[in-house]
Structure formats: C-alpha cells, structure tokens
Amino acid sequence: MMENQENNMNNRKNYSEAVNTMGKKEFTLIKMQEYGFWPKDLPTPYERQENETKEQYKQRKSLLEKYEKVIAEIDKLYEEKDKINSKLRELQKKYDETWDYERIRLDVSKAIMEESIKRRAERKRQRELEKEQRSEAWKKEKGNKIVFIGKGYSSLLYHKETDEKKLLSQELPIIKDDKELANFLGIEYKQLRFLVYHRDVISIDNYHRYTIPKKKGGVRNIAAPKPILKSSQRRILEEILSKIPTSNDAHGFLKGKSVVSAAKVHIKKPELLINIDLEDFFPTITFERVRGMFKSFGYSGYVASLLAMICTYCERMKVEVRGEEKYVKTSNRILPQGSPASPMITNIICVKLDKRLKGLSSKYDFIYTRYADDMSFSFTADINELNVGSFIGLVSKIVKEEGFNINKDKTKFLKKNNRQCITGIVINNEEIGVPKKWIKRLRAAIYNANKVKNSGEIPSVKVINEISGMTSWVKSVNEERYKDIINDAMNLINS
C-alpha cells in the first residue's frame, strides 16, 4: 500500500514537471497521441497544413474541439488544485508546531461552520432578492392588467385565447382583454377593476337588496344593481346575450312572448296538465355556469371570467363591526334576481334543458312550455295509455342532469275536470282567461271605488293604481272576453 502511494506521488510529481516544462497545450497533445485520441499521422494544431485532405481537415476540426474542452478542464482542475494547495499550506503553517488534534478538529469544524453559515446567508440574500424582484414584477403586472378577481374565481384568468371566428359568426363583439372590455362597457378602467373583484366582506355594496313576498308564503330575495353596474349588465344584454338564440319553448323575458303566449301553445281542456316548478332557479345558476356560457360563445377564459363577475353576485348579511356597517357574504356567487341580464342568461343556459324536455314530451304526446322556472306539460292523447310515473321519472332525470332540481311540493297534476292553469291563466274553458276570483276581486274594487266617487269623495291613488294594474292584466289575457269589465274600469279611471 505504501509502495502504491509512493508511486502515485512520483507520477503526480512527474506530471507537474512535464506540464511546467512543456506547457499545458503541448503536454495535452502528447498525452492525447499517447492514448490514441490524436492520430500520430495527423498534423498537429501547430504545423502548417499544406497537403491536408478534406477528410483530414474535418477530422482535425472535430479533434480540435475536444482538445479545447480538455484544455479548459485542465485549467479548471489546476485552478482548484492551487486553491487546495494554498489552504493546505495555511493549515500546515498553522499547525506545524502542534500535535493538538482536538484543537485542529475544533478549528476545522469552526471553519466549516463559518463557511456553511456564509453560504446560507448568501443563498438567503439571493432568495430575498429574487422574491423582491418577483414582487416588483407582480405589482407592475397588477397595475397594467387584472390578474386576480377573488379567491375561487381566478382559475381561468391564464386562458387568453379568443375564438374570433366563432364570435364573428354570431355577430358578437370581439373583446380580448380587460382594457377592451372597459371600452365596450363604456366605463373607466378603475371602475371595471372594482366591479369584477370579489370580496367576502365589503363596506360598499353594488346592489340595492330587498325582499318581496311570494304568493304562497315566504319571501323572494331581490338584488337590484346600482347605476354603473346596471348599465354594464344592460350593455352585455343588448350587445351579447340578445344575439344568442334561445329555445322556441321558452316564453319568459323574451320579446313577443309572455305567460299568455305560453298558455296559448297548449290545447284547451287537455286530458292532463302537469305543472312543475324548478327549485331555487336563479341561485342554482352559479358563477361557474355563467362563465362557461360566455366561454362557449368564443370568449377567452379571461374575458369570460370578467363578464361572469359582472353578471353574478353573492347573498350578503349586514353586520356591524366597531360601529361600522359591513356586508358579509353568505353564499357563493350566483345569478341575481333584479339584474337586467339575468333573465336572458337563464334562457340561454336552459336551451339544452328545453330541447331534451321537448323531445321527451313529443315521445309521450305531451306539449311542453317553460316560463322562467315554471314548466308545463299538457297531455293530448288517451290518458289510459299514459305511464305518468315513467314520464315524470324521466323529466326528473333530465332536470337533474342539466343542473337543476324539481320543487316536489309545487308539482301539480290537473285533469280536465279540475281548473287547469298555466302561470295564472286558465286554459280549460272555451277560451283562455283568468281565474274567476280575480274577476270578482276586480269587480268589487270597481264597485267600491264608484261608491266612494258617488258619495262625493275621490278614490285614493292606491285604489286607482290597483284597479289599473288588474285591468291591464285582464286585457292582456283576453281583451274580447272581458271587454265589459275593462270598459267599466276605464270609465272609472278616466273620470
């Protein structure tokens, strides 16, 4: 073993002397020739290549590249060797006169620890610098464009691809980013940033919130957008949503259609009328569904997310914190009742639902219509051949698959010997009309108002407005059938 170590030391000494005498380049070339990496018959880099062939030139060029790499590696090794030798000389000088191994161990450990601490400090400084640079870049990016719209809603902001061809085919405006969206809506960029950012707790609400009583108990939450938001939603409705085709079976919130047009589709006195109500219709349509709708038009995930933020809201509860009113979210973002854009969004999202229910209805000899969340199915064939359970089961399956739920408490089965109503309109008489109690109530109101008038007093504005509203409703349903009571009401109102 000692002999091997001595041979290695002699070899290293000989190598060092040879390198110092010949130079690194010449020494490397000789060694490459010695080990067969540079053919001896090939001219060296230092000789003139007068009779060199193309093949020899190509070979020499390839070898020269390897030669240069080897030279660079040797330089690096010698540089490291010099550093190591320098440290060894320092240690040798320091500990030449002592054999205190414990002191040497402690000093070496201390040096290693100092070196480690220094490296860690340098890495920490580098990480902090990189973090600071990322922070500055993030601030700059945030200042130039919208990069975050709230936790849980920003996942598609990275998607910037717009399908211009698809948008143009539907005659929809091309909107590629947030700046173009602000211009499209006719609002300032800072206003757009405010409108599309979701906060769980806010001091200023973008909606006027109130409730209205339902006919059969409970209340309906209404959120009416404030002016800037409302104008933005209306712009989206007029320039985007209104250009998207809807189902022929939908009759709610569409130009030229109404509860009357829905009732007229069904035949008079059907064998069976089934009325089904969709439970929590508007709240079932979430931010994700609205964003997916805009994306299906051809807008990028980025723009679709911003549009969906403008068209949705979350339920909030008013609380007082240190004497200041705050509004805390109580739901995820959903479609608000009160927005001018919401009704059309429901019709667009329900296109597939309507198509599937229409197909099912045709198969079972039903006629189908939908007004908002009220679905009506009238049966036109022999009721003895109808499997109602199977039909309702399939309707429930389709409704669930399309992301909605049926309100079983409001599902009604009306045979022709019952009063059959569709959204308040009776269809099983000779001609469509309103329920008799409605007419009795209107007659009573007109009679009492005339009585007050004949006594020399003036009926209250509230009474006159109520009579006017009821008369307009009756007139819209069947003006010819109720012309006498309409005339009596108009005489009272005009007088």
Short mmCIF file of C-alpha atoms in Angstrom, two decimals:
data_model
loop_
_atom_site.label_atom_id
_atom_site.label_comp_id
_atom_site.label_asym_id
_atom_site.label_seq_id
_atom_site.Cartn_x
_atom_site.Cartn_y
_atom_site.Cartn_z
CA MET A 1 0.00 0.00 0.00
CA MET A 2 2.85 2.37 0.94
CA GLU A 3 4.53 1.48 -2.34
CA ASN A 4 1.39 2.40 -4.34
CA GLN A 5 1.09 5.73 -2.55
CA GLU A 6 4.76 6.45 -3.27
CA ASN A 7 4.27 5.59 -6.98
CA ASN A 8 1.22 7.87 -7.18
CA MET A 9 3.19 10.72 -5.61
CA ASN A 10 6.05 10.20 -8.07
CA ASN A 11 3.59 10.12 -11.02
CA ARG A 12 1.97 13.37 -9.90
CA LYS A 13 5.40 14.96 -9.48
CA ASN A 14 6.47 13.81 -12.95
CA TYR A 15 3.21 15.12 -14.47
CA SER A 16 3.69 18.51 -12.81
CA GLU A 17 7.28 18.79 -14.00
CA ALA A 18 6.27 17.79 -17.55
CA VAL A 19 3.45 20.33 -17.66
CA ASN A 20 5.68 23.10 -16.29
CA THR A 21 8.44 22.26 -18.81
CA MET A 22 6.31 21.72 -21.95
CA GLY A 23 3.23 23.83 -21.27
CA LYS A 24 -0.32 22.55 -20.85
CA LYS A 25 -1.25 22.59 -24.56
CA GLU A 26 1.80 20.66 -25.72
CA PHE A 27 1.56 18.22 -22.80
CA THR A 28 -2.16 17.59 -23.52
CA LEU A 29 -1.49 16.94 -27.22
CA ILE A 30 1.27 14.42 -26.42
CA LYS A 31 -0.98 12.61 -23.96
CA MET A 32 -3.86 12.56 -26.49
CA GLN A 33 -1.46 10.99 -29.03
CA GLU A 34 -0.16 8.60 -26.39
CA TYR A 35 -3.63 7.34 -25.54
CA GLY A 36 -4.80 7.24 -29.17
CA PHE A 37 -7.12 10.27 -29.17
CA TRP A 38 -4.98 12.16 -31.71
CA PRO A 39 -3.56 10.04 -34.54
CA LYS A 40 0.21 10.46 -34.86
CA ASP A 41 -0.02 10.74 -38.65
CA LEU A 42 -2.45 13.67 -38.33
CA PRO A 43 -0.83 17.13 -38.41
CA THR A 44 -0.69 18.89 -35.05
CA PRO A 45 -2.51 22.21 -34.45
CA TYR A 46 0.84 23.99 -34.64
CA GLU A 47 2.01 22.68 -38.06
CA ARG A 48 1.11 24.16 -41.42
CA GLN A 49 -1.46 22.02 -43.21
CA GLU A 50 -0.37 22.33 -46.85
CA ASN A 51 -1.17 18.79 -48.06
CA GLU A 52 -4.10 18.14 -45.75
CA THR A 53 -7.11 16.39 -47.33
CA LYS A 54 -10.74 17.41 -46.71
CA GLU A 55 -11.25 14.30 -44.57
CA GLN A 56 -8.15 15.09 -42.51
CA TYR A 57 -9.27 18.70 -42.12
CA LYS A 58 -12.73 17.58 -40.93
CA GLN A 59 -11.19 15.07 -38.53
CA ARG A 60 -8.71 17.63 -37.18
CA LYS A 61 -11.51 20.19 -36.64
CA SER A 62 -13.51 17.69 -34.63
CA LEU A 63 -10.47 16.76 -32.55
CA LEU A 64 -9.59 20.40 -32.00
CA GLU A 65 -12.97 20.96 -30.36
CA LYS A 66 -12.31 18.09 -27.95
CA TYR A 67 -8.76 19.41 -27.48
CA GLU A 68 -10.02 22.85 -26.43
CA LYS A 69 -12.50 21.29 -23.98
CA VAL A 70 -9.75 19.20 -22.39
CA ILE A 71 -7.52 22.29 -22.06
CA ALA A 72 -10.37 24.17 -20.36
CA GLU A 73 -10.98 21.27 -17.94
CA ILE A 74 -7.26 21.09 -17.10
CA ASP A 75 -7.24 24.84 -16.43
CA LYS A 76 -10.15 24.43 -14.07
CA LEU A 77 -8.56 21.48 -12.29
CA TYR A 78 -5.27 23.35 -11.81
CA GLU A 79 -7.13 26.38 -10.51
CA GLU A 80 -8.92 24.22 -7.95
CA LYS A 81 -5.63 22.45 -7.17
CA ASP A 82 -3.94 25.80 -6.49
CA LYS A 83 -6.72 26.78 -4.08
CA ILE A 84 -6.48 23.46 -2.25
CA ASN A 85 -2.66 23.68 -2.04
CA SER A 86 -2.93 27.23 -0.71
CA LYS A 87 -5.31 26.13 2.04
CA LEU A 88 -3.11 23.14 2.84
CA ARG A 89 -0.06 25.41 3.17
CA GLU A 90 -2.00 27.68 5.51
CA LEU A 91 -3.08 24.72 7.65
CA GLN A 92 0.43 23.26 7.61
CA LYS A 93 1.91 26.56 8.72
CA LYS A 94 -0.73 26.97 11.41
CA TYR A 95 -0.40 23.51 12.89
CA ASP A 96 3.29 22.79 12.15
CA GLU A 97 4.31 23.22 15.76
CA THR A 98 1.43 21.39 17.48
CA TRP A 99 0.02 17.90 17.64
CA ASP A 100 -3.14 19.02 19.48
CA TYR A 101 -5.65 17.06 17.35
CA GLU A 102 -8.63 18.29 19.40
CA ARG A 103 -7.70 21.89 18.65
CA ILE A 104 -7.25 21.05 14.96
CA ARG A 105 -10.66 19.29 14.89
CA LEU A 106 -12.37 22.24 16.57
CA ASP A 107 -10.74 24.77 14.27
CA VAL A 108 -11.63 22.78 11.17
CA SER A 109 -15.23 22.35 12.42
CA LYS A 110 -15.41 26.07 13.13
CA ALA A 111 -14.10 26.89 9.65
CA ILE A 112 -16.58 24.51 8.05
CA MET A 113 -19.42 26.01 10.10
CA GLU A 114 -18.40 29.58 9.19
CA GLU A 115 -18.25 28.57 5.54
CA SER A 116 -21.70 26.95 5.80
CA ILE A 117 -23.21 29.99 7.53
CA LYS A 118 -21.73 32.24 4.89
CA ARG A 119 -23.20 30.08 2.09
CA ARG A 120 -26.63 30.01 3.77
CA ALA A 121 -26.55 33.78 4.23
CA GLU A 122 -25.67 34.22 0.57
CA ARG A 123 -28.47 31.86 -0.52
CA LYS A 124 -30.92 33.69 1.76
CA ARG A 125 -29.85 37.04 0.36
CA GLN A 126 -30.28 35.67 -3.18
CA ARG A 127 -33.78 34.31 -2.36
CA GLU A 128 -34.83 37.62 -0.82
CA LEU A 129 -33.55 39.46 -3.89
CA GLU A 130 -35.48 37.12 -6.21
CA LYS A 131 -38.60 37.46 -4.04
CA GLU A 132 -38.30 41.24 -4.18
CA GLN A 133 -37.88 41.12 -7.96
CA ARG A 134 -40.96 38.85 -8.30
CA SER A 135 -42.93 41.17 -6.04
CA GLU A 136 -41.98 44.19 -8.12
CA ALA A 137 -42.88 42.34 -11.33
CA TRP A 138 -46.22 41.27 -9.79
CA LYS A 139 -47.02 44.84 -8.73
CA LYS A 140 -46.19 46.08 -12.20
CA GLU A 141 -48.37 43.37 -13.80
CA LYS A 142 -51.25 44.12 -11.39
CA GLY A 143 -51.05 47.77 -12.33
CA ASN A 144 -51.26 47.02 -16.05
CA LYS A 145 -53.99 44.36 -16.08
CA ILE A 146 -56.44 42.46 -13.90
CA VAL A 147 -54.65 39.36 -12.61
CA PHE A 148 -56.87 38.41 -9.65
CA ILE A 149 -60.64 38.69 -9.12
CA GLY A 150 -61.04 36.91 -5.81
CA LYS A 151 -60.27 33.57 -4.20
CA GLY A 152 -62.02 30.74 -6.04
CA TYR A 153 -62.86 32.79 -9.15
CA SER A 154 -59.48 33.45 -10.82
CA SER A 155 -58.64 29.96 -12.13
CA LEU A 156 -59.21 30.76 -15.84
CA LEU A 157 -57.52 34.17 -15.96
CA TYR A 158 -54.49 32.48 -17.53
CA HIS A 159 -56.62 31.44 -20.53
CA LYS A 160 -56.20 34.24 -23.10
CA GLU A 161 -57.19 32.56 -26.38
CA THR A 162 -60.19 34.17 -28.12
CA ASP A 163 -62.13 32.32 -30.82
CA GLU A 164 -62.63 35.32 -33.11
CA LYS A 165 -64.11 33.23 -35.92
CA LYS A 166 -66.83 31.87 -33.62
CA LEU A 167 -67.62 35.33 -32.23
CA LEU A 168 -67.89 36.84 -35.71
CA SER A 169 -70.18 34.02 -36.88
CA GLN A 170 -72.60 35.01 -34.09
CA GLU A 171 -72.11 38.75 -34.70
CA LEU A 172 -70.74 39.17 -31.19
CA PRO A 173 -68.25 41.90 -30.26
CA ILE A 174 -64.62 40.81 -30.09
CA ILE A 175 -63.21 41.52 -26.62
CA LYS A 176 -59.69 40.24 -25.97
CA ASP A 177 -58.70 41.77 -22.63
CA ASP A 178 -59.77 43.91 -19.69
CA LYS A 179 -58.98 47.22 -21.42
CA GLU A 180 -61.19 46.33 -24.38
CA LEU A 181 -63.93 45.17 -22.00
CA ALA A 182 -63.92 48.53 -20.17
CA ASN A 183 -64.21 50.33 -23.52
CA PHE A 184 -67.03 48.01 -24.58
CA LEU A 185 -68.96 48.69 -21.37
CA GLY A 186 -68.33 52.43 -21.58
CA ILE A 187 -66.83 52.68 -18.10
CA GLU A 188 -63.45 53.70 -16.70
CA TYR A 189 -60.82 51.00 -16.26
CA LYS A 190 -60.67 51.55 -12.49
CA GLN A 191 -64.45 51.11 -12.32
CA LEU A 192 -64.15 47.77 -14.11
CA ARG A 193 -61.47 46.64 -11.65
CA PHE A 194 -63.81 47.48 -8.78
CA LEU A 195 -66.83 45.72 -10.32
CA VAL A 196 -65.05 42.44 -11.09
CA TYR A 197 -63.22 41.97 -7.78
CA HIS A 198 -64.95 39.69 -5.28
CA ARG A 199 -64.62 40.46 -1.58
CA ASP A 200 -66.07 38.30 1.20
CA VAL A 201 -66.61 41.38 3.39
CA ILE A 202 -67.44 44.78 1.92
CA SER A 203 -68.39 48.25 3.11
CA ILE A 204 -69.97 49.38 -0.16
CA ASP A 205 -72.47 47.11 -1.88
CA ASN A 206 -73.06 47.22 -5.65
CA TYR A 207 -76.69 46.17 -5.16
CA HIS A 208 -79.84 47.50 -3.54
CA ARG A 209 -81.17 44.49 -1.64
CA TYR A 210 -84.77 43.87 -0.61
CA THR A 211 -87.36 41.10 -0.39
CA ILE A 212 -90.82 40.68 -1.86
CA PRO A 213 -93.45 38.25 -0.54
CA LYS A 214 -94.24 35.10 -2.52
CA LYS A 215 -97.88 34.29 -3.29
CA LYS A 216 -97.79 31.13 -1.24
CA GLY A 217 -95.67 32.24 1.68
CA GLY A 218 -92.03 33.10 2.18
CA VAL A 219 -90.07 35.88 0.55
CA ARG A 220 -88.05 36.28 -2.63
CA ASN A 221 -84.62 37.96 -2.41
CA ILE A 222 -84.20 40.72 -4.98
CA ALA A 223 -80.87 42.41 -5.71
CA ALA A 224 -81.15 45.46 -7.94
CA PRO A 225 -77.78 46.64 -9.31
CA LYS A 226 -76.68 50.23 -8.77
CA PRO A 227 -76.34 52.54 -11.82
CA ILE A 228 -72.82 51.77 -13.10
CA LEU A 229 -73.23 48.01 -12.67
CA LYS A 230 -76.74 48.09 -14.10
CA SER A 231 -75.61 49.94 -17.24
CA SER A 232 -72.81 47.38 -17.69
CA GLN A 233 -75.24 44.47 -17.36
CA ARG A 234 -77.65 46.09 -19.78
CA ARG A 235 -74.85 46.58 -22.31
CA ILE A 236 -73.96 42.88 -22.02
CA LEU A 237 -77.63 42.00 -22.50
CA GLU A 238 -78.12 44.18 -25.59
CA GLU A 239 -74.82 43.55 -27.39
CA ILE A 240 -74.10 39.92 -26.45
CA LEU A 241 -76.91 37.94 -24.82
CA SER A 242 -79.74 39.16 -27.04
CA LYS A 243 -77.87 37.84 -30.11
CA ILE A 244 -77.75 34.27 -28.81
CA PRO A 245 -80.68 32.08 -29.98
CA THR A 246 -83.00 30.64 -27.32
CA SER A 247 -85.48 27.78 -27.32
CA ASN A 248 -88.87 28.19 -29.01
CA ASP A 249 -90.38 26.55 -25.93
CA ALA A 250 -89.17 29.34 -23.63
CA HIS A 251 -91.68 32.18 -23.10
CA GLY A 252 -90.23 34.17 -20.21
CA PHE A 253 -88.48 37.53 -20.65
CA LEU A 254 -88.43 37.30 -24.44
CA LYS A 255 -89.67 39.88 -26.91
CA GLY A 256 -93.11 38.98 -28.28
CA LYS A 257 -93.60 36.25 -25.67
CA SER A 258 -95.35 36.14 -22.29
CA VAL A 259 -97.40 33.94 -19.98
CA VAL A 260 -100.22 34.42 -22.48
CA SER A 261 -98.18 33.08 -25.42
CA ALA A 262 -97.15 30.11 -23.26
CA ALA A 263 -100.78 29.33 -22.37
CA LYS A 264 -101.93 29.58 -25.99
CA VAL A 265 -99.49 26.86 -27.08
CA HIS A 266 -101.42 24.28 -25.06
CA ILE A 267 -104.75 22.96 -26.34
CA LYS A 268 -107.95 23.77 -24.47
CA LYS A 269 -109.09 21.18 -21.94
CA PRO A 270 -106.14 18.74 -22.14
CA GLU A 271 -106.61 15.29 -20.67
CA LEU A 272 -103.87 16.08 -18.15
CA LEU A 273 -101.84 19.16 -17.28
CA ILE A 274 -98.65 18.81 -15.23
CA ASN A 275 -97.07 21.95 -13.77
CA ILE A 276 -93.53 21.60 -12.41
CA ASP A 277 -91.54 24.29 -10.61
CA LEU A 278 -87.73 24.42 -10.64
CA GLU A 279 -86.43 24.87 -7.11
CA ASP A 280 -84.17 27.88 -6.35
CA PHE A 281 -83.94 28.64 -10.06
CA PHE A 282 -81.72 31.74 -10.04
CA PRO A 283 -79.45 30.64 -7.14
CA THR A 284 -78.84 27.32 -8.97
CA ILE A 285 -77.11 29.23 -11.78
CA THR A 286 -73.64 29.81 -10.37
CA PHE A 287 -70.65 31.90 -11.40
CA GLU A 288 -69.02 28.81 -12.95
CA ARG A 289 -72.07 28.14 -15.16
CA VAL A 290 -72.26 31.76 -16.31
CA ARG A 291 -68.52 31.82 -17.04
CA GLY A 292 -68.88 28.57 -19.01
CA MET A 293 -71.71 30.13 -21.01
CA PHE A 294 -69.63 33.15 -22.06
CA LYS A 295 -66.69 30.86 -22.85
CA SER A 296 -68.96 28.76 -25.11
CA PHE A 297 -69.65 31.91 -27.18
CA GLY A 298 -65.94 32.09 -28.07
CA TYR A 299 -64.58 34.41 -25.38
CA SER A 300 -61.34 33.52 -23.62
CA GLY A 301 -61.44 32.21 -20.06
CA TYR A 302 -60.01 35.58 -19.02
CA VAL A 303 -62.79 37.71 -20.54
CA ALA A 304 -65.49 35.12 -19.71
CA SER A 305 -64.45 35.33 -16.04
CA LEU A 306 -64.74 39.14 -16.00
CA LEU A 307 -68.14 39.05 -17.74
CA ALA A 308 -69.38 36.42 -15.28
CA MET A 309 -68.26 38.55 -12.32
CA ILE A 310 -70.32 41.46 -13.63
CA CYS A 311 -73.40 39.25 -14.12
CA THR A 312 -73.28 37.43 -10.74
CA TYR A 313 -73.37 38.38 -7.07
CA CYS A 314 -73.41 36.69 -3.67
CA GLU A 315 -76.01 36.86 -0.93
CA ARG A 316 -74.85 39.05 1.94
CA MET A 317 -75.78 39.73 5.55
CA LYS A 318 -75.47 43.16 7.12
CA VAL A 319 -73.38 43.20 10.32
CA GLU A 320 -71.97 45.97 12.48
CA VAL A 321 -68.24 45.93 13.21
CA ARG A 322 -66.96 48.60 15.66
CA GLY A 323 -69.84 50.87 14.81
CA GLU A 324 -69.38 50.45 11.03
CA GLU A 325 -71.80 48.59 8.75
CA LYS A 326 -70.31 45.68 6.82
CA TYR A 327 -71.82 43.22 4.34
CA VAL A 328 -70.61 39.64 4.78
CA LYS A 329 -71.13 37.01 2.09
CA THR A 330 -73.49 34.13 2.93
CA SER A 331 -73.32 32.30 -0.43
CA ASN A 332 -71.05 31.77 -3.39
CA ARG A 333 -71.59 33.94 -6.46
CA ILE A 334 -74.92 33.23 -8.17
CA LEU A 335 -77.30 34.87 -10.64
CA PRO A 336 -79.14 37.83 -9.06
CA GLN A 337 -82.86 38.42 -9.44
CA GLY A 338 -83.10 42.07 -10.37
CA SER A 339 -80.30 42.27 -12.93
CA PRO A 340 -81.41 43.13 -16.49
CA ALA A 341 -79.07 40.41 -17.81
CA SER A 342 -80.20 37.55 -15.54
CA PRO A 343 -83.45 36.50 -17.33
CA MET A 344 -81.73 36.10 -20.70
CA ILE A 345 -78.87 34.18 -19.09
CA THR A 346 -81.39 31.69 -17.67
CA ASN A 347 -82.95 31.20 -21.11
CA ILE A 348 -79.57 30.61 -22.77
CA ILE A 349 -78.42 28.17 -20.08
CA CYS A 350 -81.77 26.31 -20.33
CA VAL A 351 -81.58 25.78 -24.12
CA LYS A 352 -80.37 22.19 -23.73
CA LEU A 353 -82.88 21.53 -20.95
CA ASP A 354 -85.73 22.77 -23.17
CA LYS A 355 -84.52 20.72 -26.13
CA ARG A 356 -84.36 17.49 -24.12
CA LEU A 357 -87.74 18.03 -22.44
CA LYS A 358 -89.35 18.91 -25.78
CA GLY A 359 -88.04 15.66 -27.28
CA LEU A 360 -89.28 13.63 -24.31
CA SER A 361 -92.67 15.37 -24.42
CA SER A 362 -93.13 14.63 -28.13
CA LYS A 363 -92.39 10.96 -27.49
CA TYR A 364 -95.10 10.78 -24.80
CA ASP A 365 -97.67 13.01 -26.67
CA PHE A 366 -97.17 15.99 -24.35
CA ILE A 367 -96.92 19.68 -25.26
CA TYR A 368 -94.14 21.45 -23.36
CA THR A 369 -93.52 25.13 -22.47
CA ARG A 370 -91.36 26.90 -19.90
CA TYR A 371 -91.81 30.34 -18.41
CA ALA A 372 -88.73 31.08 -16.26
CA ASP A 373 -88.82 28.33 -13.59
CA ASP A 374 -92.39 27.16 -14.37
CA MET A 375 -92.60 24.17 -16.71
CA SER A 376 -95.93 22.98 -18.11
CA PHE A 377 -96.76 19.66 -19.84
CA SER A 378 -100.23 19.11 -21.34
CA PHE A 379 -101.23 15.61 -22.47
CA THR A 380 -103.15 15.34 -25.72
CA ALA A 381 -103.87 11.61 -26.16
CA ASP A 382 -105.73 8.85 -24.34
CA ILE A 383 -104.82 9.11 -20.65
CA ASN A 384 -105.37 5.38 -20.14
CA GLU A 385 -102.33 4.69 -22.31
CA LEU A 386 -100.09 7.08 -20.33
CA ASN A 387 -97.48 5.88 -17.83
CA VAL A 388 -97.27 9.08 -15.75
CA GLY A 389 -94.70 7.66 -13.33
CA SER A 390 -92.29 6.77 -16.11
CA PHE A 391 -92.70 10.19 -17.74
CA ILE A 392 -92.13 12.16 -14.51
CA GLY A 393 -89.14 9.96 -13.67
CA LEU A 394 -87.51 10.80 -17.00
CA VAL A 395 -88.33 14.52 -16.57
CA SER A 396 -86.66 14.47 -13.13
CA LYS A 397 -83.61 12.70 -14.57
CA ILE A 398 -83.19 15.30 -17.35
CA VAL A 399 -83.72 18.22 -14.97
CA LYS A 400 -81.09 16.88 -12.57
CA GLU A 401 -78.58 16.15 -15.35
CA GLU A 402 -78.95 19.77 -16.54
CA GLY A 403 -78.05 21.11 -13.10
CA PHE A 404 -81.48 21.91 -11.65
CA ASN A 405 -83.85 20.46 -9.05
CA ILE A 406 -87.62 19.98 -9.05
CA ASN A 407 -89.67 21.51 -6.24
CA LYS A 408 -91.84 18.48 -5.49
CA ASP A 409 -94.15 20.48 -3.21
CA LYS A 410 -95.20 22.63 -6.17
CA THR A 411 -95.67 19.83 -8.73
CA LYS A 412 -99.34 19.62 -9.75
CA PHE A 413 -101.31 17.06 -11.77
CA LEU A 414 -104.52 18.62 -13.12
CA LYS A 415 -107.12 16.60 -15.03
CA LYS A 416 -109.70 18.26 -17.28
CA ASN A 417 -112.37 18.22 -14.56
CA ASN A 418 -110.05 20.48 -12.46
CA ARG A 419 -109.30 24.12 -13.14
CA GLN A 420 -106.22 23.92 -15.30
CA CYS A 421 -103.93 26.94 -15.01
CA ILE A 422 -100.60 27.77 -16.61
CA THR A 423 -98.80 30.66 -14.85
CA GLY A 424 -102.12 32.10 -13.68
CA ILE A 425 -104.04 31.63 -16.94
CA VAL A 426 -106.98 29.20 -17.13
CA ILE A 427 -106.86 27.03 -20.27
CA ASN A 428 -109.73 24.55 -19.82
CA ASN A 429 -112.61 26.86 -20.78
CA GLU A 430 -113.87 27.66 -24.26
CA GLU A 431 -111.26 30.40 -24.38
CA ILE A 432 -108.32 31.28 -22.16
CA GLY A 433 -108.97 33.56 -19.21
CA VAL A 434 -108.09 34.47 -15.66
CA PRO A 435 -109.43 32.72 -12.53
CA LYS A 436 -112.99 33.74 -11.54
CA LYS A 437 -111.81 35.01 -8.14
CA TRP A 438 -109.59 37.51 -9.96
CA ILE A 439 -112.59 38.91 -11.86
CA LYS A 440 -114.68 39.01 -8.66
CA ARG A 441 -111.92 40.94 -6.92
CA LEU A 442 -111.68 43.43 -9.80
CA ARG A 443 -115.49 43.90 -9.89
CA ALA A 444 -115.56 44.52 -6.15
CA ALA A 445 -112.74 47.06 -6.40
CA ILE A 446 -114.54 48.93 -9.22
CA TYR A 447 -117.86 48.85 -7.30
CA ASN A 448 -116.33 50.21 -4.09
CA ALA A 449 -114.42 52.94 -5.94
CA ASN A 450 -117.63 54.08 -7.74
CA LYS A 451 -119.41 54.08 -4.40
CA VAL A 452 -116.79 56.40 -2.95
CA LYS A 453 -116.96 58.57 -6.04
CA ASN A 454 -120.79 58.82 -5.95
CA SER A 455 -120.59 59.94 -2.31
CA GLY A 456 -118.67 63.00 -3.45
CA GLU A 457 -115.22 61.77 -2.45
CA ILE A 458 -112.25 60.83 -4.62
CA PRO A 459 -110.93 57.24 -4.54
CA SER A 460 -107.34 57.02 -3.32
CA VAL A 461 -104.43 56.86 -5.76
CA LYS A 462 -103.53 53.44 -4.38
CA VAL A 463 -107.00 52.06 -5.21
CA ILE A 464 -106.98 53.53 -8.73
CA ASN A 465 -103.48 52.14 -9.40
CA GLU A 466 -104.54 48.70 -8.20
CA ILE A 467 -107.62 48.72 -10.48
CA SER A 468 -105.49 49.95 -13.40
CA GLY A 469 -102.94 47.17 -12.93
CA MET A 470 -105.57 44.43 -12.66
CA THR A 471 -107.36 45.76 -15.73
CA SER A 472 -104.14 45.75 -17.77
CA TRP A 473 -103.56 42.13 -16.81
CA VAL A 474 -107.09 41.06 -17.76
CA LYS A 475 -106.81 42.96 -21.03
CA SER A 476 -103.50 41.26 -21.94
CA VAL A 477 -105.01 37.80 -21.33
CA ASN A 478 -108.27 38.13 -23.25
CA GLU A 479 -109.48 41.61 -24.12
CA GLU A 480 -112.54 40.46 -26.08
CA ARG A 481 -113.81 38.14 -23.35
CA TYR A 482 -113.57 40.76 -20.61
CA LYS A 483 -114.42 43.87 -22.61
CA ASP A 484 -117.38 44.86 -20.36
CA ILE A 485 -115.39 44.89 -17.11
CA ILE A 486 -112.47 46.56 -18.90
CA ASN A 487 -114.84 49.36 -20.07
CA ASP A 488 -116.17 49.81 -16.53
CA ALA A 489 -112.66 50.08 -15.14
CA MET A 490 -111.52 52.54 -17.82
CA ASN A 491 -114.59 54.76 -17.26
CA LEU A 492 -113.74 54.93 -13.58
CA ILE A 493 -110.05 55.62 -14.20
CA ASN A 494 -110.68 58.28 -16.87
CA SER A 495 -113.28 60.05 -14.75
#
